[in-house]
Structure formats: structure tokens, C-alpha cells
CSV table of C-alpha atoms and ligand atoms in Angstrom, one decimal:
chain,number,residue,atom,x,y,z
A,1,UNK,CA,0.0,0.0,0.0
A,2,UNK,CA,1.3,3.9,-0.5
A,3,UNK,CA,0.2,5.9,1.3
A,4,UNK,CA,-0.4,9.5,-0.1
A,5,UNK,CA,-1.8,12.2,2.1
A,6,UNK,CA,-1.6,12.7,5.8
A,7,UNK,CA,-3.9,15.3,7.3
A,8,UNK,CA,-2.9,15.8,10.7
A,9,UNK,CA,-6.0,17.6,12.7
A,10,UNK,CA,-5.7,19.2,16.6
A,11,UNK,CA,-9.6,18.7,18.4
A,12,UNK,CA,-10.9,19.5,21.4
A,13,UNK,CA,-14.0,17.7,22.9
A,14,UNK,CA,-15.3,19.0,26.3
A,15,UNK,CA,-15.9,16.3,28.5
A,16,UNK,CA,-19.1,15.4,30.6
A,17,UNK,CA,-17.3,14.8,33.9
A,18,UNK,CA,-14.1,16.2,35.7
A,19,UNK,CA,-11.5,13.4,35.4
A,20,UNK,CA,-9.2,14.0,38.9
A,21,UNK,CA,-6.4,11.3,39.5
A,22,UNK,CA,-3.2,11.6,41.9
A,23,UNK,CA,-2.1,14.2,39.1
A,24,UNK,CA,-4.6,16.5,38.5
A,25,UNK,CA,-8.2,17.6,36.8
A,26,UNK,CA,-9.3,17.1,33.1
A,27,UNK,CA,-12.1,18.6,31.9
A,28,UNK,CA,-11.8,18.5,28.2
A,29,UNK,CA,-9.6,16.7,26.0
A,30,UNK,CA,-7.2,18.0,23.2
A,31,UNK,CA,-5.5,15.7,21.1
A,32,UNK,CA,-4.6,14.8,17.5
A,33,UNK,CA,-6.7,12.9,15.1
A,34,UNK,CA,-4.7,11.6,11.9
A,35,UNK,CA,-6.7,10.7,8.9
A,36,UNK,CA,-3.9,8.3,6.2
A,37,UNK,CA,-5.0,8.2,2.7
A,38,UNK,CA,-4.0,5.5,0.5
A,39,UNK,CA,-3.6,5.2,-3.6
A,40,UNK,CA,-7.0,3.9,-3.4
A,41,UNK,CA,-8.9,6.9,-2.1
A,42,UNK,CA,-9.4,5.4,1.1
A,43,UNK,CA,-9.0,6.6,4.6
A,44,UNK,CA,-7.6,5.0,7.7
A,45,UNK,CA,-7.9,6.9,11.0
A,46,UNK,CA,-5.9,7.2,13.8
A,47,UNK,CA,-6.1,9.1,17.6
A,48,UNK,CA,-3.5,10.3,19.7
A,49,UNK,CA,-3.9,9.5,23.5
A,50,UNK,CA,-0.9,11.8,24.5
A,51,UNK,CA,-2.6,15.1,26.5
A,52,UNK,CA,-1.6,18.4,26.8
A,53,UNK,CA,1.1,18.3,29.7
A,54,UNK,CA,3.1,15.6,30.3
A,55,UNK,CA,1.9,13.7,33.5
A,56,UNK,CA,1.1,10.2,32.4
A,57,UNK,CA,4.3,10.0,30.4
A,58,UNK,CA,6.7,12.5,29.1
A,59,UNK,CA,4.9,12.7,25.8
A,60,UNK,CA,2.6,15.6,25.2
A,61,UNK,CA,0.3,16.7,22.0
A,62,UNK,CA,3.0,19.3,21.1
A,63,UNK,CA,5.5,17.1,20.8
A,64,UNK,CA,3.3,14.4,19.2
A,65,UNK,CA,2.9,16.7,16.3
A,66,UNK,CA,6.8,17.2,16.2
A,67,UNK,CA,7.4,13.5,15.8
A,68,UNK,CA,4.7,13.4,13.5
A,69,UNK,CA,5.7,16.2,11.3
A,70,UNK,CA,8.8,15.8,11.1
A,71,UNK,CA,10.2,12.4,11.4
A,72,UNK,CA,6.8,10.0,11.1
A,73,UNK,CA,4.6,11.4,8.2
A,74,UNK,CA,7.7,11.9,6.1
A,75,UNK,CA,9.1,8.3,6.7
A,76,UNK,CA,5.6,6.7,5.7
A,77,UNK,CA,5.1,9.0,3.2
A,78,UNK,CA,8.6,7.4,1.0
A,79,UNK,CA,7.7,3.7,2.0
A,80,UNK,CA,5.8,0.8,0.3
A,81,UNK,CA,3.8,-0.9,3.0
A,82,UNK,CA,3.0,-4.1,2.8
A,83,UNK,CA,1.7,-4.8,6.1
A,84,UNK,CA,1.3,-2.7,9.4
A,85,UNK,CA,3.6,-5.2,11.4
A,86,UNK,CA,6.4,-3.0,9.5
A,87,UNK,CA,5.8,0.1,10.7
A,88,UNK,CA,7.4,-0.8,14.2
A,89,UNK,CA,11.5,-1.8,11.8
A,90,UNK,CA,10.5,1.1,10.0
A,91,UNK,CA,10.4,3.6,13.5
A,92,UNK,CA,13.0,1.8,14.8
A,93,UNK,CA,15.5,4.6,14.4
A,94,UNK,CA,13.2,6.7,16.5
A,95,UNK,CA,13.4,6.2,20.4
A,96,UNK,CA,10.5,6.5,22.4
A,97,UNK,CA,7.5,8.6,21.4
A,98,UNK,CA,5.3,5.6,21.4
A,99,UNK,CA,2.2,7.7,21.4
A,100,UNK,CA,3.1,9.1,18.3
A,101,UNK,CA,3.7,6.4,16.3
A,102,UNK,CA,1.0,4.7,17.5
A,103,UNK,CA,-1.4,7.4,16.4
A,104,UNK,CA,-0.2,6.6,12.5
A,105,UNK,CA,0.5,2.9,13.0
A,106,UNK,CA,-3.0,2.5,14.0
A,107,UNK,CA,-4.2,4.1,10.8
A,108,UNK,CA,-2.2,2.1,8.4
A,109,UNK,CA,-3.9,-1.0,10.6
A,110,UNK,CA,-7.5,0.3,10.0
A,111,UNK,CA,-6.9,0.8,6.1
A,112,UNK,CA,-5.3,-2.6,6.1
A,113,UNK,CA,-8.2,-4.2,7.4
A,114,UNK,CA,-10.5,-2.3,5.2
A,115,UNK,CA,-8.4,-3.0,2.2
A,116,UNK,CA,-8.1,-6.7,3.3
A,117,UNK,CA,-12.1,-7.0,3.5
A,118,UNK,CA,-12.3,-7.6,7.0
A,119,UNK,CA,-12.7,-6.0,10.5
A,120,UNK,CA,-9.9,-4.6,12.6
A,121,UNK,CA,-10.5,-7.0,15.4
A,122,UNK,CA,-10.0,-10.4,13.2
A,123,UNK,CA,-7.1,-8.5,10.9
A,124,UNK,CA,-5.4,-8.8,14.4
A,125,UNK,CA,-6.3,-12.2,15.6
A,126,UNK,CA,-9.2,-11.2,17.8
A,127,UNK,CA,-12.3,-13.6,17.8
A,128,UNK,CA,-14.7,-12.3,20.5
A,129,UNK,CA,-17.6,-11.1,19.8
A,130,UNK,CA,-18.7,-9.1,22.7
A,131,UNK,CA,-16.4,-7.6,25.5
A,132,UNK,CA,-16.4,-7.5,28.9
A,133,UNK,CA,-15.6,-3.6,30.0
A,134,UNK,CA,-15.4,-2.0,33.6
A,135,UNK,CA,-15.1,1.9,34.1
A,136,UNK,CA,-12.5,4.2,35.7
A,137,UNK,CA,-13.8,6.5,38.4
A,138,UNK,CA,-11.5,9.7,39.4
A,139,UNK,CA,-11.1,11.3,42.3
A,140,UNK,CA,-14.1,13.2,44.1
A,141,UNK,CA,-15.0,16.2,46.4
A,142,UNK,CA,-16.7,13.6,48.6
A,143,UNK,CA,-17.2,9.8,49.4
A,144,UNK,CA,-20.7,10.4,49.1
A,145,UNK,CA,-20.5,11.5,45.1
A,146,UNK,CA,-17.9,8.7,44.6
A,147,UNK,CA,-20.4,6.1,45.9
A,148,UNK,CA,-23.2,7.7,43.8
A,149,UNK,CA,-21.2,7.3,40.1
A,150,UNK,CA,-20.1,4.0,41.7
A,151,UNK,CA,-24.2,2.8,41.7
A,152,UNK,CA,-25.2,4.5,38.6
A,153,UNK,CA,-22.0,2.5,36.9
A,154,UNK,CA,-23.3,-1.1,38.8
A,155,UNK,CA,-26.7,-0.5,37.4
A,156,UNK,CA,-26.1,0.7,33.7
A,157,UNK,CA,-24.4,-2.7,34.5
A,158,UNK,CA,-20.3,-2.2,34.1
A,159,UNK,CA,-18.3,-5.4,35.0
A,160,UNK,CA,-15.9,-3.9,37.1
A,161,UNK,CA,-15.0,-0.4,39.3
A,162,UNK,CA,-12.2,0.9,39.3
A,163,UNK,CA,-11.4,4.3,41.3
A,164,UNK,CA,-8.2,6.3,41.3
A,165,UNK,CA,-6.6,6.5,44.4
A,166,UNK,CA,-4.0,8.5,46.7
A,167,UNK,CA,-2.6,8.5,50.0
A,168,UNK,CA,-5.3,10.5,51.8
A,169,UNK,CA,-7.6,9.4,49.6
A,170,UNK,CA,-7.8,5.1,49.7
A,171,UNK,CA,-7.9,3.3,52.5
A,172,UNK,CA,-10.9,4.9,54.3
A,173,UNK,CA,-12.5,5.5,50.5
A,174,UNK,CA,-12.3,1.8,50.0
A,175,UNK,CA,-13.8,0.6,53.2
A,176,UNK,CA,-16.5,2.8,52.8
A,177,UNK,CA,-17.2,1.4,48.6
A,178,UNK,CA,-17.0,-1.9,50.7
A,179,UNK,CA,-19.3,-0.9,53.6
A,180,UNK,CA,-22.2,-0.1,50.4
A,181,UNK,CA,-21.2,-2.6,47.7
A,182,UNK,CA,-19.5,-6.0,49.7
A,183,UNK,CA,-18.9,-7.7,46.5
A,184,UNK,CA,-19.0,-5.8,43.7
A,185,UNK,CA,-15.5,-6.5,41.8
A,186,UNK,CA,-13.3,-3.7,42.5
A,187,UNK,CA,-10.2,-2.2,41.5
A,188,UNK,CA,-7.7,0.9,42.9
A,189,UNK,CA,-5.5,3.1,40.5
A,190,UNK,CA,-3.0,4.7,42.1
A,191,UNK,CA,-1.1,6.6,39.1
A,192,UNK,CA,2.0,5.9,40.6
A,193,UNK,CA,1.1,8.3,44.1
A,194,UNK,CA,3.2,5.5,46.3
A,195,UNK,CA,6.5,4.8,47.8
A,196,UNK,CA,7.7,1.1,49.1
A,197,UNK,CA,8.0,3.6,52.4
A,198,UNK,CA,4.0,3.4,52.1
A,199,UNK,CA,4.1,-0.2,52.0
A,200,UNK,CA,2.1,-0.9,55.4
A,201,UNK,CA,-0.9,1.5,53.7
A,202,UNK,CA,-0.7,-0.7,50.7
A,203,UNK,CA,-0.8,-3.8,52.7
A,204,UNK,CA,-3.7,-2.2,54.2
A,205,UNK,CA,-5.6,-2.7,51.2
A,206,UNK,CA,-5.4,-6.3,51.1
A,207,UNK,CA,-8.7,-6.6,52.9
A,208,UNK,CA,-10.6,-4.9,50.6
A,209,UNK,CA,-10.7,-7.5,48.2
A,210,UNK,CA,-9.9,-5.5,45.0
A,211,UNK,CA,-8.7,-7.6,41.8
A,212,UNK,CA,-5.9,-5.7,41.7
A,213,UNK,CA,-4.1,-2.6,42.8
A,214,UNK,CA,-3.1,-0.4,39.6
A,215,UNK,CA,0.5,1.3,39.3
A,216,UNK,CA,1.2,2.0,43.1
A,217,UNK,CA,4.7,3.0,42.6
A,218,UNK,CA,6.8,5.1,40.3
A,219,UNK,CA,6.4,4.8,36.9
A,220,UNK,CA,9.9,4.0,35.9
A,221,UNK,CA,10.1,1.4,38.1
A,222,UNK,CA,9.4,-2.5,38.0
A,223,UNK,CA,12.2,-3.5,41.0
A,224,UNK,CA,10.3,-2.1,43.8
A,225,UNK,CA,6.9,-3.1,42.6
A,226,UNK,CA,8.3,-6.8,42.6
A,227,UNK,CA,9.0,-5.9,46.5
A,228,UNK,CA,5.9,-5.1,46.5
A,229,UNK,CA,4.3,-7.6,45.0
A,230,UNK,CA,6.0,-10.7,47.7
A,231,UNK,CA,4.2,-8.4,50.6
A,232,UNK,CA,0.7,-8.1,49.3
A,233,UNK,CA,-1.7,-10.2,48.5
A,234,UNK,CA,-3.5,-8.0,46.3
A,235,UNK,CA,-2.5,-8.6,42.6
A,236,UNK,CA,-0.4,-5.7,41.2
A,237,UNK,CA,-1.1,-4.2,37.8
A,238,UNK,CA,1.5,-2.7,35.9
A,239,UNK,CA,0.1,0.4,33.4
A,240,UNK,CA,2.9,3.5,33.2
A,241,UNK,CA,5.7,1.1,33.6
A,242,UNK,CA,5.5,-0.9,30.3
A,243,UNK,CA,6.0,0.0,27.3
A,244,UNK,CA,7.5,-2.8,25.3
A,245,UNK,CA,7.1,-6.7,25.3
A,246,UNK,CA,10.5,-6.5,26.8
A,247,UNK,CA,9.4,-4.2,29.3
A,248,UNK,CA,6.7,-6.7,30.3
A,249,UNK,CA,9.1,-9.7,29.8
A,250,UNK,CA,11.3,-8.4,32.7
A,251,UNK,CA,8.5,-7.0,34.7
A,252,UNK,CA,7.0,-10.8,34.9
A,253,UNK,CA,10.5,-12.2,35.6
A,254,UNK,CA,10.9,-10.0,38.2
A,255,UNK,CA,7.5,-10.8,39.9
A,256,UNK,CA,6.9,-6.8,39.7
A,257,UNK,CA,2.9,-8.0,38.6
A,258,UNK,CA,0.4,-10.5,37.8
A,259,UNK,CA,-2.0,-8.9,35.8
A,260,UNK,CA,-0.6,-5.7,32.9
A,261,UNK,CA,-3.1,-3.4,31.6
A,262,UNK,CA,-2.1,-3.0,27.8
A,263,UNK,CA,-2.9,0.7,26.5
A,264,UNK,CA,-1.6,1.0,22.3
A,265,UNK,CA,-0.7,4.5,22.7
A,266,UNK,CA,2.0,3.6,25.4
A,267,UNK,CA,3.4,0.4,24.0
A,268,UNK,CA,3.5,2.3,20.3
A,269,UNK,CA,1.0,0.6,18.8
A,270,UNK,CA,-1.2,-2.7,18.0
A,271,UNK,CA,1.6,-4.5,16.6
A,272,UNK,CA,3.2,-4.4,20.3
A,273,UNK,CA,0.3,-4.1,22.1
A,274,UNK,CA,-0.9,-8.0,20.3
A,275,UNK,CA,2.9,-8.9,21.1
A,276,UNK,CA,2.5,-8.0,24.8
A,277,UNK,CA,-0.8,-10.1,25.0
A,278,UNK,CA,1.0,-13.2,23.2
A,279,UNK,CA,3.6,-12.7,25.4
A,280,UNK,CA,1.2,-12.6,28.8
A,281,UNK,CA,-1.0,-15.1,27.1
A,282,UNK,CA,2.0,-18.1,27.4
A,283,UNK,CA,3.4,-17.0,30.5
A,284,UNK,CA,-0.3,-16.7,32.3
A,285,UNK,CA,-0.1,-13.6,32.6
A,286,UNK,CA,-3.8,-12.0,32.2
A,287,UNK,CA,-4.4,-8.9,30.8
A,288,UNK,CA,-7.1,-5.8,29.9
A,289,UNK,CA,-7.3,-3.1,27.4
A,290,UNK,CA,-6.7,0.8,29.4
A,291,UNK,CA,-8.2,3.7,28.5
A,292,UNK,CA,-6.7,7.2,27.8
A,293,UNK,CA,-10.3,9.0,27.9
A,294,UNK,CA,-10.5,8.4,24.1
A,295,UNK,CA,-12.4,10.3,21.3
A,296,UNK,CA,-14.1,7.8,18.9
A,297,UNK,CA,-11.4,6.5,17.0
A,298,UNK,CA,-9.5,5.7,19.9
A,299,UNK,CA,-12.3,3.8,21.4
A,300,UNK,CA,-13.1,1.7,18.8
A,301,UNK,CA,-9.0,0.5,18.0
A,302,UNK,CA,-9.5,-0.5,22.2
A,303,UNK,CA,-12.5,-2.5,21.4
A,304,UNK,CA,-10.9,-4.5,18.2
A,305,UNK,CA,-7.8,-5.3,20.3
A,306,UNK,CA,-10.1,-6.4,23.0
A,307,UNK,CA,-10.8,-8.9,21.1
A,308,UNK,CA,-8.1,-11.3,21.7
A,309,UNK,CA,-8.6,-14.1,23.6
A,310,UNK,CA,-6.1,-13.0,26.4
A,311,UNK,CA,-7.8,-9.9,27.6
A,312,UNK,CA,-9.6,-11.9,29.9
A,313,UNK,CA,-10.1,-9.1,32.6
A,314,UNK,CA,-12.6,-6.1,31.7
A,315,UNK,CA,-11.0,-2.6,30.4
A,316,UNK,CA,-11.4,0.8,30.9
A,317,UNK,CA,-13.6,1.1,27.3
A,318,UNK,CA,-16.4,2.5,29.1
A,319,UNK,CA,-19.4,3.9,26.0
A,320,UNK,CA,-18.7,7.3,24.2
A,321,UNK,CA,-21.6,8.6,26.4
A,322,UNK,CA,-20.0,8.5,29.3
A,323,UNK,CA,-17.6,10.6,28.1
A,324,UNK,CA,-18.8,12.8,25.6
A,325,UNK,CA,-22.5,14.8,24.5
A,326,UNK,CA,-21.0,13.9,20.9
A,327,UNK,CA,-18.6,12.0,20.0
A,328,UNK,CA,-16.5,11.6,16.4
A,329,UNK,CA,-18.4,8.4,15.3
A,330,UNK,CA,-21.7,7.1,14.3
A,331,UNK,CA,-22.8,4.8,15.9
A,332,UNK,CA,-21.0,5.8,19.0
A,333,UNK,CA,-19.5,2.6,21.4
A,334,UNK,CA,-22.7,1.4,23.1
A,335,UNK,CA,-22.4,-0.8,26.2
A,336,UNK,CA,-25.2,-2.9,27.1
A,337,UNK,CA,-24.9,-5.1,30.7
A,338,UNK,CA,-21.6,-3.8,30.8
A,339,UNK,CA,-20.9,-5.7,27.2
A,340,UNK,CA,-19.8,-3.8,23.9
A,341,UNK,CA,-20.6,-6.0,20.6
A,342,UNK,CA,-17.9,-5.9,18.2
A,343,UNK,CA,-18.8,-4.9,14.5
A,344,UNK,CA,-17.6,-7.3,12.1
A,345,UNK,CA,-17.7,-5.2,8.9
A,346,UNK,CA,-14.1,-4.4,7.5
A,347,UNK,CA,-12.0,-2.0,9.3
A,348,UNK,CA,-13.0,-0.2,12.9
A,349,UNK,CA,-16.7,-1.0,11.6
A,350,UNK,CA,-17.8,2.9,12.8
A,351,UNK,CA,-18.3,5.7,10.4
A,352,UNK,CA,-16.6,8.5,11.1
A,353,UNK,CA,-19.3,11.6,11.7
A,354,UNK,CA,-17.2,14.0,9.9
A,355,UNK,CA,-19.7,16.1,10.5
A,356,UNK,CA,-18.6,16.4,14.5
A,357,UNK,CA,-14.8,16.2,13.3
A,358,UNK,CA,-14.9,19.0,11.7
A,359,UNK,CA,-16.8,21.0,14.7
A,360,UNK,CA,-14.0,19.9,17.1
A,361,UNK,CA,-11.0,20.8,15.0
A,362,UNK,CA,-9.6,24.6,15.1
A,363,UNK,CA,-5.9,23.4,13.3
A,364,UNK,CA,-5.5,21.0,10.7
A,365,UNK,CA,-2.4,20.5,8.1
A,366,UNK,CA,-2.1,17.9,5.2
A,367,UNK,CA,1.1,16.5,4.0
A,368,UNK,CA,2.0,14.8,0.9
B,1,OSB,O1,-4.1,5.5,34.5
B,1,OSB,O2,-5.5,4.3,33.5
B,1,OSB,C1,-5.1,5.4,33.7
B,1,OSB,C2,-7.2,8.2,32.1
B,1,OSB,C3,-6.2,9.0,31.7
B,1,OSB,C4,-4.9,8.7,31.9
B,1,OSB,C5,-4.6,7.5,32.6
B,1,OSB,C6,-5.6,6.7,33.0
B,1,OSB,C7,-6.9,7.0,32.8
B,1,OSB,C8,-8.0,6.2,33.3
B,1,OSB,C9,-9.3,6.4,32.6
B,1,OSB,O3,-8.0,5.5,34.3
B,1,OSB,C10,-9.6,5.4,31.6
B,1,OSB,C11,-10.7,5.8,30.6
B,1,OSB,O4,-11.9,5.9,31.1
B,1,OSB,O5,-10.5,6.1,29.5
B,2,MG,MG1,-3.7,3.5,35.0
């Protein structure tokens, strides 16, 4: 495949909730949307899940565009593409910035699948047809508004809850999530708001239940977590510190987790993001599909890798509603008794609503 024309565009979608972890408060989301069009006249789409400061990683929308620009695009632009498992040999000059090439590799995957007559999720090996997905629950003013989301979520009928936590705001939090819902299966994020020197609170989770505790410790780390891990029972989760399948290789050596959330914008793309399931998948390792607070596009490249038969635990792909009055595709990601069904025609299997793309963008530059 050639590709011909990239048409970079920089959106911003309001969102219906303030998102608060151990970092700070989002209320509306900025990010790039890149639309690849091939000798065919077709268009692949993919989303950027880097934000506008750089607190989840060091990777921002600024400097997504940089890579883009100026190293990605240009470097597509010259090649013949056979298949998208290239792209990662291709970047491999190019350390790092996995959020950026994500955001291309994932549109060279959807026009693959389109121009290969079939959907995203079987192009990659995936053969469910529904998935299982929890939702993520920031941090609130009160207990009292946390424990209302939390029974509006177990009613509309989400598999799992996850909330984010921080010291100050877990242990008492947890206990009173457990006093109203004993047994509804529950998961703490911590964003990395931990030190081992916080072990004992940590410990003190253990009899809450959860099914698992979410990136405790620093994000560049995977040696302490495996301390950690030997003093808990709670099962941790790695997120911030993978970002390869070598990264989870050593993590699992280590015994720094037993579960890995796999998000494609951190591990730089699908073709990683399958290799770290594989990888977990033989070494009994299970895993689930994150979420970055996703426009459309994003959503629906979370629900195709979902797909595979490894991804065992519910993700974070909560429905576009949840998120947005709008959102960039039609339909939108429904969930229904906390189940998405996955569409089987070729490609993502949404339409883009061009419509609502074009109301969210204020910049947009093509490239040829
Ligand atoms: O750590 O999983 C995280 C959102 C933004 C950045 C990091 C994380 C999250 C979430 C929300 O937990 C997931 C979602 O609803 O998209
Ligand atoms: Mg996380």
C-alpha cells in the first residue's frame, strides 16, 4: 500500500465529567486525530492518547505533532507498505515517542483491514464477539458522590470499578465502597502516588478485596513493585511502567505484577500491544485493554484489540456517552450489561461523523 496524504487535525472535545487522578483535573480533552490516505482513495484513522502536559508520560500533543511532522509522516510517506507489522522496523530509528507512532501505526492498521475485506479485530487475531468492559472513576470532592457514580455505573451494568486512588484518599474510601457494595468487583489506581516507604498502607488494602491494585509505585520502576508484589496479596497491575514486550518480559520475571493493563498509545502501537498479549497469554499472565479517555477513534482501536482471547479481565472502554454529549463516530460505542458487541464489517466497523470532526477541529495541516 502507498500511502499518499496525511492530514494531521488538533480537536478539542469537552468532557461530561471532571476526570481527577493523583495528578490532576481534566475537563476537556485535546488531542490529534490523523486521517492516512492511501492510492486507493481510502482513509484510515488514527487518535493520539498523548494530552496536553506531560503527567502520564513524558509525551505531550505538542510534541506528538513534532514527531509526527517531522520524522513520522515523512518516513511513511517514502515507503511501500505491505503490512502494518512494518511500521514498528521502519520507527525503529526513532526512540521512544510511542504515542506518536501509535497514532499513525494504528491508521495504516485500520486501512489494512479495510483494504483486506475484514474488521480490525479479526485482521489482528481477535475472535470475541462481545467484551467484557469495567469503568475508571476519578477522584471526588466527597465519598458520598464517589459512591453515587459508583451505583449509577453497577446499574447501567459495568463489569468492574475501578477508582483512582491516593494517600489521603484510599484506604478509608475503600472501606466505605466496601461498607455499600461488599462484593461488587473492585479495582484501585494509584497513578503511581506510592512509595515502598508506604508499604504498610498498601498492605492495608489487602482486605478490601480488589482484583488488583493499579501502578502504586513510580512509573519507571518495575524493581520495587516486585518488592511489592511478595508483601501483598493484592494482585499488582502494571500500566505507566510498560512500554514494550520487553518491558513486560522483565516485569513478569521480576514478579513486579500478575495482571498488565495494555494501553496501544503507550506500548506504540497494535503490533506491540498484540505482542504483549501473546507474550502474557503463554506466561499466564492475564491482561485488559486501558483507556486514555478516548475520542471515537481511539475507542473503537481499544474494542478491536479487546478482542483477543487474552484480555480476559474487563477494560477501561467504558461507551462514548459516558464521556462525551458527541462524539466523532456514528454509531457511538454502546455498552449494554456492561458488554460492547464488536462490529464485524471491515475496518474499525464505525463511520466516522465528519460532521462532529470537523466542529472539534480549530488546526488542521495535510502533507503529501
Ligand atoms: O491510568 O488508566 C489510567 C485516564 C487517563 C490517563 C490515565 C488513566 C486514565 C483512566 C481512565 O484511568 C480510563 C478511561 O476511562 O479512558
Ligand atoms: Mg492506570
Amino acid at each position: 500500500m502507498e500511502i499518499k496524504e496525511v492530514v494531521l487535525r488538533h480537536l478539542k472535545m469537552k468532557l461530561k465529567f471532571d476526570f481527577t487522578t493523583s495528578f490532576g483535573t481534566f475537563r476537556e480533552k485535546e488531542f490529534i486525530l490523523l486521517e492516512a490516505k492511501d492510492e486507493q482513495g481510502r482513509s484510515g484513522w488514527g487518535e493520539s492518547v498523548a494530552f496536553m502536559s506531560p503527567w502520564y508520560n513524558e509525551e505531550t500533543l505538542k510534541t506528538n505533532w513534532h514527531l509526527l511532522e517531522d520524522f513520522l509522516i515523512p518516513e511513511v510517506l517514502r515507503t511501500n507498505i505491505e503490512h502494518p507489522d512494518e511500521i514498528n522496523k521502519m520507527f525503529s530509528a526513532i526512540r521512544k515517542n510511542n504515542m506518536a507512532k501509535s497514532t499513525i501505526e494504528g491508521a495504516i492498521w485500520d486501512l489494512y483491514s479495510q483494504r483486506t475485506g475484514q474488521s480490525l479485530a479479526s485482521a489482528l487475531g481477535g475472535t470475541k464477539k462481545q467484551i467484557e468492559v469495567g469503568i475508571s472513576i476519578g477522584i471526588q470532592e466527597k465519598v458520598e458522590d464517589l459512591l453515587k457514580i459508583i451505583e449509577q455505573a453497577v446499574n447501567d451494568g459495568y463489569k468492574r470499578i475501578k477508582v483512582k486512588i491516593k494517600p489521603g484518599w484510599d484506604i478509608e474510601v475503600l472501606r466505605e465502597i466496601r461498607k455499600h457494595f461488599p462484593t461488587i468487583p473492585l479495582m484501585a489506581d494509584a497513578n503511581s502516588a506510592y512509595r515502598l516507604n508506604d508499604i504498610h498502607r498498601l498492605k492495608a488494602l489487602d482486605e478490601f478485596h480488589l482484583t488488583m491494585v493499579e501502578q502504586p509505585l513510580a512509573s519507571d520502576d518495575i524493581i520495587d513493585h516486585a518488592t511489592l508484589q511478595r508483601q501483598i496479596e493484592t494482585p499488582v497491575c502494571l500500566d505507566e511502567s510498560i512500554h514494550s514486550c520487553e518491558d513486560a518480559r522483565k516485569a513478569i520475571e521480576l514478579g513486579s505484577c500478575k495482571v498488565i493493563n495494555i494501553k496501544i498509545g503507550r506500548v506504540g502501537g497494535l503490533t506491540e500491544a498484540k505482542r504483549i498479549h501473546d507474550l502474557c497469554a503463554d506466561k499466564g499472565i492475564p491482561v485488559w485493554c486501558g483507556g486514555m479517555l478516548e475520542a471515537g477513534i481511539g475507542r473503537t482501536h481499544n474494542v478491536a484489540l479487546t478482542t483477543l482471547t487474552n484480555f480476559t479481565m474487563p477494560g477501561d472502554t467504558a461507551a462514548s456517552s459516558r464521556y462525551w454529549v458527541k462524539d466523532i463516530i456514528k454509531p457511538e460505542v454502546t455498552v449494554e450489561n456492561g458488554l460492547i458487541t464488536v462490529p464485524d464489517r471491515p475496518g474499525i466497523g464505525y463511520d466516522i461523523d465528519i460532521e462532529a470532526v470537523n466542529e472539534y477541529t480549530f488546526f488542521e495541516k495535510s502533507y503529501r
